[in-house]
mmCIF file with all atom_site columns, C-alpha atoms in Angstrom:
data_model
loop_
_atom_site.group_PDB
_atom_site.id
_atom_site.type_symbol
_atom_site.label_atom_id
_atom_site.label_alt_id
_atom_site.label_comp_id
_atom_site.label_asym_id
_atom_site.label_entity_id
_atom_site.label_seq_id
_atom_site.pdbx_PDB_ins_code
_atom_site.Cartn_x
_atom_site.Cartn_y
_atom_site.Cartn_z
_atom_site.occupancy
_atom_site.B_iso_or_equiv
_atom_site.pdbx_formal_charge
_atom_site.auth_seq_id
_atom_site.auth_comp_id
_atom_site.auth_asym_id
_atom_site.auth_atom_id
_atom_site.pdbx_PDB_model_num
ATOM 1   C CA . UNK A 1 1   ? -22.285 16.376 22.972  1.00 65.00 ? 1   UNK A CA 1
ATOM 2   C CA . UNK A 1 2   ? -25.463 15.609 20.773  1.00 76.00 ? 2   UNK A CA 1
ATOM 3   C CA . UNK A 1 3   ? -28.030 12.770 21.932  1.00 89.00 ? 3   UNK A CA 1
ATOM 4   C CA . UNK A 1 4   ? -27.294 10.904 18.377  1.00 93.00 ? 4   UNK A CA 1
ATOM 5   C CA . UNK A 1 5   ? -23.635 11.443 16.653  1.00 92.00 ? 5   UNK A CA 1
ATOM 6   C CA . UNK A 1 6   ? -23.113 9.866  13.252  1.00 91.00 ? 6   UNK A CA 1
ATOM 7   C CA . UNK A 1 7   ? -20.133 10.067 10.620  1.00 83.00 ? 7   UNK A CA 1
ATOM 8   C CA . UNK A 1 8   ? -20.980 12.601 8.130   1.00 74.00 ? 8   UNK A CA 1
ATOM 9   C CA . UNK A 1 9   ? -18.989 11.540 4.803   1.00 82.00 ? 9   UNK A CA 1
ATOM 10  C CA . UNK A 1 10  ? -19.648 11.794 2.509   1.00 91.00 ? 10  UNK A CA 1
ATOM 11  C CA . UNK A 1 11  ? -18.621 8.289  1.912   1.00 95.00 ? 11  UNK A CA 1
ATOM 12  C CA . UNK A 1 12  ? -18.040 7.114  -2.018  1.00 96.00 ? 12  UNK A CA 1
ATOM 13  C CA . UNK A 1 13  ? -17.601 3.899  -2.306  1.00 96.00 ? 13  UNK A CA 1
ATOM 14  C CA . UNK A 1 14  ? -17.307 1.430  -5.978  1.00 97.00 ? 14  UNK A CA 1
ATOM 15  C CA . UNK A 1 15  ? -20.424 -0.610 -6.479  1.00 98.00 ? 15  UNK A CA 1
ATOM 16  C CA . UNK A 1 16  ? -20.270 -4.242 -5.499  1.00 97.00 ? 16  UNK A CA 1
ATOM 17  C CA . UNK A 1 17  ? -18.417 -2.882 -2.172  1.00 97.00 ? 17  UNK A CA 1
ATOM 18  C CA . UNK A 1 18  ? -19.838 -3.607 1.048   1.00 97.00 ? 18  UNK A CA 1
ATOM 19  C CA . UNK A 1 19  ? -20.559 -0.146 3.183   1.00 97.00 ? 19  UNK A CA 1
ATOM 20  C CA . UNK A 1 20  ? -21.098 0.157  6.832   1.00 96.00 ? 20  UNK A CA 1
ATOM 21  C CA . UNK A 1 21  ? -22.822 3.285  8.682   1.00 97.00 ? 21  UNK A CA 1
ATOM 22  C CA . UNK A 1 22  ? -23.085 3.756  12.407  1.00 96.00 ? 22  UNK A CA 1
ATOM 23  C CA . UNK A 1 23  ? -24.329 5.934  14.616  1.00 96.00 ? 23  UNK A CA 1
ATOM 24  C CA . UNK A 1 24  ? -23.721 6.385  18.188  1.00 96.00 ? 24  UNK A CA 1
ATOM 25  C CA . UNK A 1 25  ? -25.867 7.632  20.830  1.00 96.00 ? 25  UNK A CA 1
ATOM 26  C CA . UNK A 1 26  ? -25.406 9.008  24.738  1.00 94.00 ? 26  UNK A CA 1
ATOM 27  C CA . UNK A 1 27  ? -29.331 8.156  25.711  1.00 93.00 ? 27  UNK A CA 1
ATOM 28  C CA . UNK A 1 28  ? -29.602 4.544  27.594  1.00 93.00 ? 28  UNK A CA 1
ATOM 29  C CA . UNK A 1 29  ? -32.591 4.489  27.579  1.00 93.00 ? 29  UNK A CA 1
ATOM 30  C CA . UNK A 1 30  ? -33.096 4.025  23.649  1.00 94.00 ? 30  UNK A CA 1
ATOM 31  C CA . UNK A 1 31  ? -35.000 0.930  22.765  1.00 92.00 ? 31  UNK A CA 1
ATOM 32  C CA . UNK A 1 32  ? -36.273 1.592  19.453  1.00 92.00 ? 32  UNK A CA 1
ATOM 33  C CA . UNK A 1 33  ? -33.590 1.957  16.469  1.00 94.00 ? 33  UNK A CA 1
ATOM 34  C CA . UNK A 1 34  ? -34.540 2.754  13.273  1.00 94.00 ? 34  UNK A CA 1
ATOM 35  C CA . UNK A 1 35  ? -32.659 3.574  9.649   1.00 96.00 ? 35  UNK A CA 1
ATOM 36  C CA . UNK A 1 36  ? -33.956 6.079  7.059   1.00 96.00 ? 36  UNK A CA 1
ATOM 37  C CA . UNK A 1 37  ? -32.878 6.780  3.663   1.00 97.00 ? 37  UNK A CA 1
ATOM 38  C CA . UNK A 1 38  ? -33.362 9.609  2.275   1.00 96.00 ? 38  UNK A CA 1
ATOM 39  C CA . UNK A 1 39  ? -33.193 10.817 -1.488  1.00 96.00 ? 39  UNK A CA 1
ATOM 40  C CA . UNK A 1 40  ? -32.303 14.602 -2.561  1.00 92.00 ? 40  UNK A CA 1
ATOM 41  C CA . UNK A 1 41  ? -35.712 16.184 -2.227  1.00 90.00 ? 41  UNK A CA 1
ATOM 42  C CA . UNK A 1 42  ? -37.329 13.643 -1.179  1.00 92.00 ? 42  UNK A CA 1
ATOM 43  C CA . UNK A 1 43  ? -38.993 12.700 2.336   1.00 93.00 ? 43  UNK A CA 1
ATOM 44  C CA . UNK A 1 44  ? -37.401 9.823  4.365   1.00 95.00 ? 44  UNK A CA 1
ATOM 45  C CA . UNK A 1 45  ? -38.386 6.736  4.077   1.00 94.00 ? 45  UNK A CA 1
ATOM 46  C CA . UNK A 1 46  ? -37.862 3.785  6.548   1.00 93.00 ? 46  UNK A CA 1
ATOM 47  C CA . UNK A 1 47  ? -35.380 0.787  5.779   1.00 94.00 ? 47  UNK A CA 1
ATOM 48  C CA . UNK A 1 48  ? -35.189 -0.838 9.136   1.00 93.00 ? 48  UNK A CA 1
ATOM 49  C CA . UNK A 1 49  ? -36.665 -0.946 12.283  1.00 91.00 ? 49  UNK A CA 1
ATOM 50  C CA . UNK A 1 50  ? -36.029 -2.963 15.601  1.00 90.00 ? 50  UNK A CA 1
ATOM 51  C CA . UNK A 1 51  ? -35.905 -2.834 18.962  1.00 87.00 ? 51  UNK A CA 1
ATOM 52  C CA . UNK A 1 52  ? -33.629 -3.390 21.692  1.00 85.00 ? 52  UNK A CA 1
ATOM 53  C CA . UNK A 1 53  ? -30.565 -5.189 20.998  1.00 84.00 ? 53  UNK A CA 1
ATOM 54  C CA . UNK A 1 54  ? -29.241 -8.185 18.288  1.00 85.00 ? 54  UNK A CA 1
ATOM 55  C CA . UNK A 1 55  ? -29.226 -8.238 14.175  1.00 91.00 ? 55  UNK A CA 1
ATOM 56  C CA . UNK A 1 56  ? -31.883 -7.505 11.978  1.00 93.00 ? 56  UNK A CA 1
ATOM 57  C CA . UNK A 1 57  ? -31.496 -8.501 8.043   1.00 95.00 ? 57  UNK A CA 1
ATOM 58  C CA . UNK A 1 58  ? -33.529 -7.418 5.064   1.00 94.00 ? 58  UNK A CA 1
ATOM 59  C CA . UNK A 1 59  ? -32.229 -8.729 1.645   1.00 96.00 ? 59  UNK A CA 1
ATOM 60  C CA . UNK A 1 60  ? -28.776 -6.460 1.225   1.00 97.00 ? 60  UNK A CA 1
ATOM 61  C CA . UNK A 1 61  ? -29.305 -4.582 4.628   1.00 97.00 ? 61  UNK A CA 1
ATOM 62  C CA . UNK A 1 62  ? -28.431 -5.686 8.127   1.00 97.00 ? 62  UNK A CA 1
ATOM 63  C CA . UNK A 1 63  ? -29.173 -3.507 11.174  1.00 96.00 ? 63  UNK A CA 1
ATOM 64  C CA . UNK A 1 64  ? -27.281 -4.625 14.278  1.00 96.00 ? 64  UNK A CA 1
ATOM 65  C CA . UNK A 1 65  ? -27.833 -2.731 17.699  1.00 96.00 ? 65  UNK A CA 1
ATOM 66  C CA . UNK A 1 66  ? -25.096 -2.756 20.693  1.00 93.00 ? 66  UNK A CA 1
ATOM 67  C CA . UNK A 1 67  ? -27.448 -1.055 23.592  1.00 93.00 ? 67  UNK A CA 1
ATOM 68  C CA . UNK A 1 68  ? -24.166 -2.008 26.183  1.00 92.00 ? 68  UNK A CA 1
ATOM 69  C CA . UNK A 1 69  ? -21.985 0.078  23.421  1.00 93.00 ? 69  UNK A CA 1
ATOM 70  C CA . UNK A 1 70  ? -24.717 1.977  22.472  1.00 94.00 ? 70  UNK A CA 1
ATOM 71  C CA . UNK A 1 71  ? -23.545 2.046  19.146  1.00 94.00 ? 71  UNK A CA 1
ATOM 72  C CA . UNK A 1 72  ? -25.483 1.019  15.928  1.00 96.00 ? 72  UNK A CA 1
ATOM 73  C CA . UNK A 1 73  ? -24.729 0.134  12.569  1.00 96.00 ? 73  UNK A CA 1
ATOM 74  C CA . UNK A 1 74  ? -26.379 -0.323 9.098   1.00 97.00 ? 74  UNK A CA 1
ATOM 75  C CA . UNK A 1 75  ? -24.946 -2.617 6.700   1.00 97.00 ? 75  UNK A CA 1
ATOM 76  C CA . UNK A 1 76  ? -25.607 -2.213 2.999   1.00 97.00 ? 76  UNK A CA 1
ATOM 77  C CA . UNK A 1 77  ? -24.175 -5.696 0.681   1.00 97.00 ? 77  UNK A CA 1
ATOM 78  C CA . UNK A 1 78  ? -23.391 -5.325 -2.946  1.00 98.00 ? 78  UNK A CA 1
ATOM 79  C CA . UNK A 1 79  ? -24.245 -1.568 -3.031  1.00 97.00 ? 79  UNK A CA 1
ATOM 80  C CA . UNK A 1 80  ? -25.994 -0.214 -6.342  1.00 97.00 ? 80  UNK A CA 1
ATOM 81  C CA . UNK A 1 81  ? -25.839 2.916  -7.727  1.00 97.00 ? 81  UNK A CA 1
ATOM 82  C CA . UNK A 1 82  ? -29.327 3.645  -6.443  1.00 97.00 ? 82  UNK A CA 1
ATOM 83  C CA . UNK A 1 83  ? -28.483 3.004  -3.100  1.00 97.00 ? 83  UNK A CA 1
ATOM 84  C CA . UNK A 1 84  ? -26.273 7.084  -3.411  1.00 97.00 ? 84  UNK A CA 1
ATOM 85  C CA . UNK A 1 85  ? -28.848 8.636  -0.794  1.00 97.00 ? 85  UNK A CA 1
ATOM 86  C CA . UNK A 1 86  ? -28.267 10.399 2.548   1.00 95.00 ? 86  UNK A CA 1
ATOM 87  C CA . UNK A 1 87  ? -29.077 7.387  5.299   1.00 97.00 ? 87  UNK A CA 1
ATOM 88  C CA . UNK A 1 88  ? -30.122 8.468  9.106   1.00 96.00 ? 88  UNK A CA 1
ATOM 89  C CA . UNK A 1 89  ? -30.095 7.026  12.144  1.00 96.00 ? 89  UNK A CA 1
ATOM 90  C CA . UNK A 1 90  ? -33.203 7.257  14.411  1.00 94.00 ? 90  UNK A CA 1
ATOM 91  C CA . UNK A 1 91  ? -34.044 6.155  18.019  1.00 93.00 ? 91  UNK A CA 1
ATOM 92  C CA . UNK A 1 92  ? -37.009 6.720  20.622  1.00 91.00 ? 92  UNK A CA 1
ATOM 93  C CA . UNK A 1 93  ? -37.273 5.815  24.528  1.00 90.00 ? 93  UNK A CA 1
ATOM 94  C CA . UNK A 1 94  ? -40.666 5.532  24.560  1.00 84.00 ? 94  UNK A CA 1
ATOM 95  C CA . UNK A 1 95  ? -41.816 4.145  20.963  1.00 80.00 ? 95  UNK A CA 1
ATOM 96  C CA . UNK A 1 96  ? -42.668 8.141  19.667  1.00 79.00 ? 96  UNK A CA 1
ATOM 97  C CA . UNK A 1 97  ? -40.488 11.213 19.813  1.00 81.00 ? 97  UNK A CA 1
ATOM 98  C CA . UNK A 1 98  ? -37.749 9.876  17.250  1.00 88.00 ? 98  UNK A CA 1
ATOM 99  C CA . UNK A 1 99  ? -34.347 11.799 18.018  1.00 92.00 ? 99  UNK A CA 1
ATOM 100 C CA . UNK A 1 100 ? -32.373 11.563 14.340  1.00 93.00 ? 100 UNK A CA 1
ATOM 101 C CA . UNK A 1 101 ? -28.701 11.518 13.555  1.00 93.00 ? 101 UNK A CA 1
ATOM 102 C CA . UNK A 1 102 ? -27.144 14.255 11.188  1.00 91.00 ? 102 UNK A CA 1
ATOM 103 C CA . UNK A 1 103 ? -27.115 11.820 8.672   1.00 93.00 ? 103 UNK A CA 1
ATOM 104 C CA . UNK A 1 104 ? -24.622 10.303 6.448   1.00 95.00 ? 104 UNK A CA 1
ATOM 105 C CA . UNK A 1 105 ? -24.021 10.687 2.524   1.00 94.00 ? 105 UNK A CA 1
ATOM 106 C CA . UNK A 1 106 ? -23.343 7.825  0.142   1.00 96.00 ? 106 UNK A CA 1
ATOM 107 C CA . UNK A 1 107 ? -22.385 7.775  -3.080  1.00 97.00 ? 107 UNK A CA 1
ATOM 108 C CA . UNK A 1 108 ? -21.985 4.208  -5.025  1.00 97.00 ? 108 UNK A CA 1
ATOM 109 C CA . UNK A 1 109 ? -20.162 4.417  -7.671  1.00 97.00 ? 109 UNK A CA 1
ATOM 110 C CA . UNK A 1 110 ? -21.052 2.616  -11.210 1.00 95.00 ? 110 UNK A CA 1
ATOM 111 C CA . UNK B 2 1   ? -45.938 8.048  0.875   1.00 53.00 ? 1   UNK B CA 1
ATOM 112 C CA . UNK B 2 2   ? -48.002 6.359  3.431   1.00 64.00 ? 2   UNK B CA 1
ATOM 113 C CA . UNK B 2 3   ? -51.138 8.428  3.028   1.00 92.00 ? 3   UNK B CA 1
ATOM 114 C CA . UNK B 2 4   ? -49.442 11.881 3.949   1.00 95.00 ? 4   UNK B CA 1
ATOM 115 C CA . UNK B 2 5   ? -49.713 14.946 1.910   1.00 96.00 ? 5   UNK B CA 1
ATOM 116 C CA . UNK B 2 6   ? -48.187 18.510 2.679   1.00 97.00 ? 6   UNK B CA 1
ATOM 117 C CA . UNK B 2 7   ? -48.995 21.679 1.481   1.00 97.00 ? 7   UNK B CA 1
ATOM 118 C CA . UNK B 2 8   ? -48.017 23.720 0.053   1.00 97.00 ? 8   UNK B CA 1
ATOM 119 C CA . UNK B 2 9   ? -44.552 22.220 -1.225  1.00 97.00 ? 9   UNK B CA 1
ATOM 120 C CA . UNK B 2 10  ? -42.636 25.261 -1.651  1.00 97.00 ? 10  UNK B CA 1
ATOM 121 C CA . UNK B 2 11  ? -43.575 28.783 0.123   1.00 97.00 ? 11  UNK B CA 1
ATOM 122 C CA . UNK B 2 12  ? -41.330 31.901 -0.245  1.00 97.00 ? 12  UNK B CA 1
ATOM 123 C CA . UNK B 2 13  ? -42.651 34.589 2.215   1.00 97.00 ? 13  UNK B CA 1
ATOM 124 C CA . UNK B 2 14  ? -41.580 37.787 3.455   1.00 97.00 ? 14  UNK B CA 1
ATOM 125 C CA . UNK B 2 15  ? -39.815 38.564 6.982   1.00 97.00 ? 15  UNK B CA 1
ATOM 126 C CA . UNK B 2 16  ? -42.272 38.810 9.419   1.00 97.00 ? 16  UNK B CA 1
ATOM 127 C CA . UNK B 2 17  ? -45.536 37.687 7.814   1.00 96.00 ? 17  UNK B CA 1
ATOM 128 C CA . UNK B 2 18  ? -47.637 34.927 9.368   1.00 96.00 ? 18  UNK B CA 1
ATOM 129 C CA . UNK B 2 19  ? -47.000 31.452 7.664   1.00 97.00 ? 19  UNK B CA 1
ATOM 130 C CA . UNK B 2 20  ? -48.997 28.052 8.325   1.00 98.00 ? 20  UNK B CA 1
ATOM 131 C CA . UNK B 2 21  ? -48.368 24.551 6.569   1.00 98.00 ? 21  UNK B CA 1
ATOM 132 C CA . UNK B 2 22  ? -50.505 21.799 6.305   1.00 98.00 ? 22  UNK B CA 1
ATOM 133 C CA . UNK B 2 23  ? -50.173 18.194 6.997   1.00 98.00 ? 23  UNK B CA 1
ATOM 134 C CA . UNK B 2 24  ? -52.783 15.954 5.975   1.00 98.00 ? 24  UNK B CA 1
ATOM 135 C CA . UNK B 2 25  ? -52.861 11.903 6.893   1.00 97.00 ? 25  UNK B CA 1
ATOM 136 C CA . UNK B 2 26  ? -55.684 9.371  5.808   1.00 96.00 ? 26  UNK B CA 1
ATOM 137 C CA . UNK B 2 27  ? -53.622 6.574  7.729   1.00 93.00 ? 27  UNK B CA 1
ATOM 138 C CA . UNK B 2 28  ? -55.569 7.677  11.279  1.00 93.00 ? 28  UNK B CA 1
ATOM 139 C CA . UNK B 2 29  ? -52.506 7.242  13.203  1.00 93.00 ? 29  UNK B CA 1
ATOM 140 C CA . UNK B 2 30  ? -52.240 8.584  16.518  1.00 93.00 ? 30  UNK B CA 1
ATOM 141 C CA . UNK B 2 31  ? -49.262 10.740 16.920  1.00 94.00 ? 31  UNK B CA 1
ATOM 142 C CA . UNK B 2 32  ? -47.860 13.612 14.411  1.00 96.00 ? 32  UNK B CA 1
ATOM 143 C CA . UNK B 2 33  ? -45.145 15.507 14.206  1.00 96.00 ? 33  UNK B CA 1
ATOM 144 C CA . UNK B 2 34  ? -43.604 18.285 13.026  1.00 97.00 ? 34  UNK B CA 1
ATOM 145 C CA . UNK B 2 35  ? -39.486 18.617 12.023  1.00 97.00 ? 35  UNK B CA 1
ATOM 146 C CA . UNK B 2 36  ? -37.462 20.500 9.982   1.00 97.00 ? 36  UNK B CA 1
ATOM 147 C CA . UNK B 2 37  ? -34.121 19.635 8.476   1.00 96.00 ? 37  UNK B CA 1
ATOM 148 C CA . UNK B 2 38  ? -31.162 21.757 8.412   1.00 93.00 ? 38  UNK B CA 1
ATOM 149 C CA . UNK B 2 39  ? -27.684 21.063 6.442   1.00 85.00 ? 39  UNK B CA 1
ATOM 150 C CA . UNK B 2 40  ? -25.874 19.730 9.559   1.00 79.00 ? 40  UNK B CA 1
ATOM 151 C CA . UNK B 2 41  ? -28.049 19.476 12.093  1.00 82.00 ? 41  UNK B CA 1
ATOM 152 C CA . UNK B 2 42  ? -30.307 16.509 10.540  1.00 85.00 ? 42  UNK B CA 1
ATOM 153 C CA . UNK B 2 43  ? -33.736 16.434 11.841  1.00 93.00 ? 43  UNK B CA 1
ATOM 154 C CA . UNK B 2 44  ? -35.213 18.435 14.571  1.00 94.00 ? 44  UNK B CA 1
ATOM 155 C CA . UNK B 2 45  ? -38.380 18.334 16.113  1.00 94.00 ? 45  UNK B CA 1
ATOM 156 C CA . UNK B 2 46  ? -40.675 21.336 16.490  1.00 97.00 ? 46  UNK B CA 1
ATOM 157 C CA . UNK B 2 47  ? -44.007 19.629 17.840  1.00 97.00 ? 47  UNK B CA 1
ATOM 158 C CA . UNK B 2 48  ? -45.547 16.530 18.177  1.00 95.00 ? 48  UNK B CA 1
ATOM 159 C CA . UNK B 2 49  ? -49.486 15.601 18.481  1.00 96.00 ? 49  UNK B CA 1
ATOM 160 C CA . UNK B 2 50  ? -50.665 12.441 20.465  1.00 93.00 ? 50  UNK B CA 1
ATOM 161 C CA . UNK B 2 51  ? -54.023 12.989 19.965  1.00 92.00 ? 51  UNK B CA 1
ATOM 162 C CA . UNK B 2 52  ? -56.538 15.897 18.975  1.00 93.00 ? 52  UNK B CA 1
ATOM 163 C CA . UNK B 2 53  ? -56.115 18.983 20.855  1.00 91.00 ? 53  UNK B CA 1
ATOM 164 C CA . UNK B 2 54  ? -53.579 17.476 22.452  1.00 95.00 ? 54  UNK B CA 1
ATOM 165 C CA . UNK B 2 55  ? -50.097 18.546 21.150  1.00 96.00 ? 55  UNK B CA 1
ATOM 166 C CA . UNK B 2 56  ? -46.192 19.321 23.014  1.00 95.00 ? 56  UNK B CA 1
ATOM 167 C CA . UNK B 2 57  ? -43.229 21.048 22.784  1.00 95.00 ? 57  UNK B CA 1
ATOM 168 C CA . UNK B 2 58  ? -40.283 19.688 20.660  1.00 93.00 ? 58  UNK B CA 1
ATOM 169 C CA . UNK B 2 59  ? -36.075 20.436 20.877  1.00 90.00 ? 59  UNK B CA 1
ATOM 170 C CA . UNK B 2 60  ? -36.615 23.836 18.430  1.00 95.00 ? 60  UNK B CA 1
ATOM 171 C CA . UNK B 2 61  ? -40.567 25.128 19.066  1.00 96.00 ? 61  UNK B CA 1
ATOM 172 C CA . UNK B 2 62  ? -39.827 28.700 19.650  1.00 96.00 ? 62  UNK B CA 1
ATOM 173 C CA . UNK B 2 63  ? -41.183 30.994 17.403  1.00 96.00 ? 63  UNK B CA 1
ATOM 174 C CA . UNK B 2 64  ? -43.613 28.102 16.222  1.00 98.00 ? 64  UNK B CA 1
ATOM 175 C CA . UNK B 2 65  ? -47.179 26.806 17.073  1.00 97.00 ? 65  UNK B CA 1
ATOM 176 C CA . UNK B 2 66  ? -49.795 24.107 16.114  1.00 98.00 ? 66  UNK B CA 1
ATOM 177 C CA . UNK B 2 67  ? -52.756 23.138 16.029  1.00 97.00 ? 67  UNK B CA 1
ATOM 178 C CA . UNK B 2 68  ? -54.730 19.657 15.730  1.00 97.00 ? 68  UNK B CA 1
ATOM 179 C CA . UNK B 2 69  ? -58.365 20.084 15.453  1.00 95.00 ? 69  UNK B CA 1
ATOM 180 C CA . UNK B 2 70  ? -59.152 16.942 13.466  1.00 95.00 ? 70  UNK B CA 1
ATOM 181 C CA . UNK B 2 71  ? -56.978 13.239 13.523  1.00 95.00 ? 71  UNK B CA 1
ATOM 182 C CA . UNK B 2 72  ? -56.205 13.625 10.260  1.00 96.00 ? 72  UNK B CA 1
ATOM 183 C CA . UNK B 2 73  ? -54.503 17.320 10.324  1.00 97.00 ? 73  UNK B CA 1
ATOM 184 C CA . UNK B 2 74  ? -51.623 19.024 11.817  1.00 98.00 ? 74  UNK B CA 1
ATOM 185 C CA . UNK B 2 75  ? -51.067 22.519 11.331  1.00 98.00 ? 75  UNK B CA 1
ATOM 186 C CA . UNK B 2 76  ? -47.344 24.243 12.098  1.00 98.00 ? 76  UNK B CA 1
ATOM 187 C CA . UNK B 2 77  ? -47.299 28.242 11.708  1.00 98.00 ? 77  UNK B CA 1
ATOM 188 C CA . UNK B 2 78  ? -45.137 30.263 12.270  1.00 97.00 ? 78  UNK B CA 1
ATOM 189 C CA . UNK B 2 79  ? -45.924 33.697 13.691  1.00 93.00 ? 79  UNK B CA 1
ATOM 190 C CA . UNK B 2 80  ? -44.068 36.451 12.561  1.00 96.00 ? 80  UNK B CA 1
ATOM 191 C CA . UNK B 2 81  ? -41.533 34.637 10.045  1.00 97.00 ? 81  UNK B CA 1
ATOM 192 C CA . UNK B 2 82  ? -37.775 34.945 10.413  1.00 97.00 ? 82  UNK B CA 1
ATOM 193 C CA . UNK B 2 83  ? -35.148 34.002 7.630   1.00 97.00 ? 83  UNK B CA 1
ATOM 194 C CA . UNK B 2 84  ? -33.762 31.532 10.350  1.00 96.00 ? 84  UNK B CA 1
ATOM 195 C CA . UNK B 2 85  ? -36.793 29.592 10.052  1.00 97.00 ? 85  UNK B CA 1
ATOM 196 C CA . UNK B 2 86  ? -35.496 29.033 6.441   1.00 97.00 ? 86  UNK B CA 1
ATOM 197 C CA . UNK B 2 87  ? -35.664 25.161 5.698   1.00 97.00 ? 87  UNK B CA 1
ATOM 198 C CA . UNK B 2 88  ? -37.259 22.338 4.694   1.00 97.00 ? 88  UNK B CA 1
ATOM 199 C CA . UNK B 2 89  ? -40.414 21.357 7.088   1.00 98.00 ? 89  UNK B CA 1
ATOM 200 C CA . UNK B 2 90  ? -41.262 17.600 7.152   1.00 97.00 ? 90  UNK B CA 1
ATOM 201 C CA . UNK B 2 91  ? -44.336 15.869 8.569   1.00 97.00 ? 91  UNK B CA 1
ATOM 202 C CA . UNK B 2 92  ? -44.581 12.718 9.909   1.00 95.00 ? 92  UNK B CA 1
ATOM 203 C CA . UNK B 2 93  ? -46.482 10.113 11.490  1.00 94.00 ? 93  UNK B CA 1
ATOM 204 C CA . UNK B 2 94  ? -46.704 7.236  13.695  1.00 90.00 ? 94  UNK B CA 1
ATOM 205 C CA . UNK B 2 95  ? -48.799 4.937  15.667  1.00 87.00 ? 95  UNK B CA 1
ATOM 206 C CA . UNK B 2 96  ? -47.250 4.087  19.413  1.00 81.00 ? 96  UNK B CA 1
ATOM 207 C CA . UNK B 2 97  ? -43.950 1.783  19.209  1.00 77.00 ? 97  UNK B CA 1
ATOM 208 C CA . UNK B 2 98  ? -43.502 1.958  15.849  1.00 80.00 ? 98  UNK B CA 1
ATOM 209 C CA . UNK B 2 99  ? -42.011 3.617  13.309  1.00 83.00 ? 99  UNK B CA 1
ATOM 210 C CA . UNK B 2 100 ? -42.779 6.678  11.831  1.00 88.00 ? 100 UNK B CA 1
ATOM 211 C CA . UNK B 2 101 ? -43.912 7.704  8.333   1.00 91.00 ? 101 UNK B CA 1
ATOM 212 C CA . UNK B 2 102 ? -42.693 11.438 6.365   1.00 94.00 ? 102 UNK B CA 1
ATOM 213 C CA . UNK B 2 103 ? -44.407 13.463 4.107   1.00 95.00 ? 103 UNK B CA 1
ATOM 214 C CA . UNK B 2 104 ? -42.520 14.725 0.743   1.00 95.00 ? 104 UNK B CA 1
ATOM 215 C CA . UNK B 2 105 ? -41.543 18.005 2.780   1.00 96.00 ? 105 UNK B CA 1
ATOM 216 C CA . UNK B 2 106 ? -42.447 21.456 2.277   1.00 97.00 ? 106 UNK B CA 1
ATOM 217 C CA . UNK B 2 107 ? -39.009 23.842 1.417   1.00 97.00 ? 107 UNK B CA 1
ATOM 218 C CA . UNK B 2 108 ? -39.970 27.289 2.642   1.00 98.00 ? 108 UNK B CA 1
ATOM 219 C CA . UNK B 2 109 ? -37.671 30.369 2.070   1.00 97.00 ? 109 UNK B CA 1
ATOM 220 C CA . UNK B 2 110 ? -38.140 33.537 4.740   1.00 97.00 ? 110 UNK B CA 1
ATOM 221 C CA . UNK B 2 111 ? -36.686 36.818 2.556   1.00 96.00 ? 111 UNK B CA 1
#
């Protein structure tokens, strides 16, 4: 089993829709939780970060962490067309050494 | 980009022949790190740096070393190159608890 599992896709979704990516880890001891997204050929670059569990929003995104679950999720609102990106999952124990998900594709749809 | 620059971008080099990138930061942050990113495997790390001359082991180092002489650089070479170590080599940085920063990448293609 891998530290940090996270559903592939690609997912394709119509724009306006409401998407929803998770990630689920085996690690308890996880306390910081971040999202990346990442454009084709392009570095990744942070959307969220927080730590421990509970919601965090940032205009159209919401990050929510279940530690007890250990299970994460990233929640994108009225998706755009430029939101079509490959979006990871990261987490840390100890604040450095980020362990990353496989990462998931999106595709919004005009 | 948060102050991070790789080089070079793209590198095609020859089976067995020595190969070193380059990560530069002007952000002084503490740690660096070294990944590369494989189609279904995400990111893995290959070395990290928490300070200079001080630098460990990460989940894929084999076949891989660094060095980090100076805050601001981190260099990842590879030996004696092998076409497994095909991929795309990202840099990235961070100061302690919180996140961390990438570099544009550097693809590099072992024929």
């Amino acid at each position: 089993q891998k530290e940090v599992e996270q559903d592939p896709g690609p997912l394709s979704v119509p724009e306006g829709a409401i998407v929803s990516l998770n990630c689920t880890y085996s690690n308890s001891a996880f306390q910081y939780f971040m999202w990346y997204r990442q454009y084709s050929r392009k570095g990744p670059e942070l959307l969220m970060y927080t730590y421990s569990s509970g919601n965090k929003e940032d205009g159209r995104f919401t990050a929510q962490v279940d530690k007890s679950s250990k299970y994460i999720s990233l929640f994108i609102r009225d998706s755009q067309p430029s939101d079509s990106a490959t979006y990871l999952c990261a987490m840390s124990a100890n604040g450095q050494n980020f362990v990353f998900g496989p990462g998931t594709r999106l595709s919004v749809l005009p | 980009d948060a102050g991070i620059t790789q080089s070079p971008r793209h590198k095609v080099t020859e089976t067995g022949t020595p190969v070193t990138l380059r990560c530069h930061q002007t952000e002084n942050h503490r740690y660096m790190y070294w990944y590369r990113q494989d189609p279904g495997h995400g990111l893995r790390l290959i070395h990290y740096s928490y300070g200079v001359k001080d630098t460990d082991k990460g989940e894929v180092s084999d076949g891989y070393s660094v060095s980090r002489s100076k805050t601001e650089d981190f260099l990842l070479t590879l030996e004696s190159a092998t076409s497994s170590q095909t991929s795309v080599y990202f840099c990235a940085i961070s100061e302690p608890d919180t996140q961390a920063f990438f570099g544009q990448g550097t693809r590099l293609t072992v024929v």
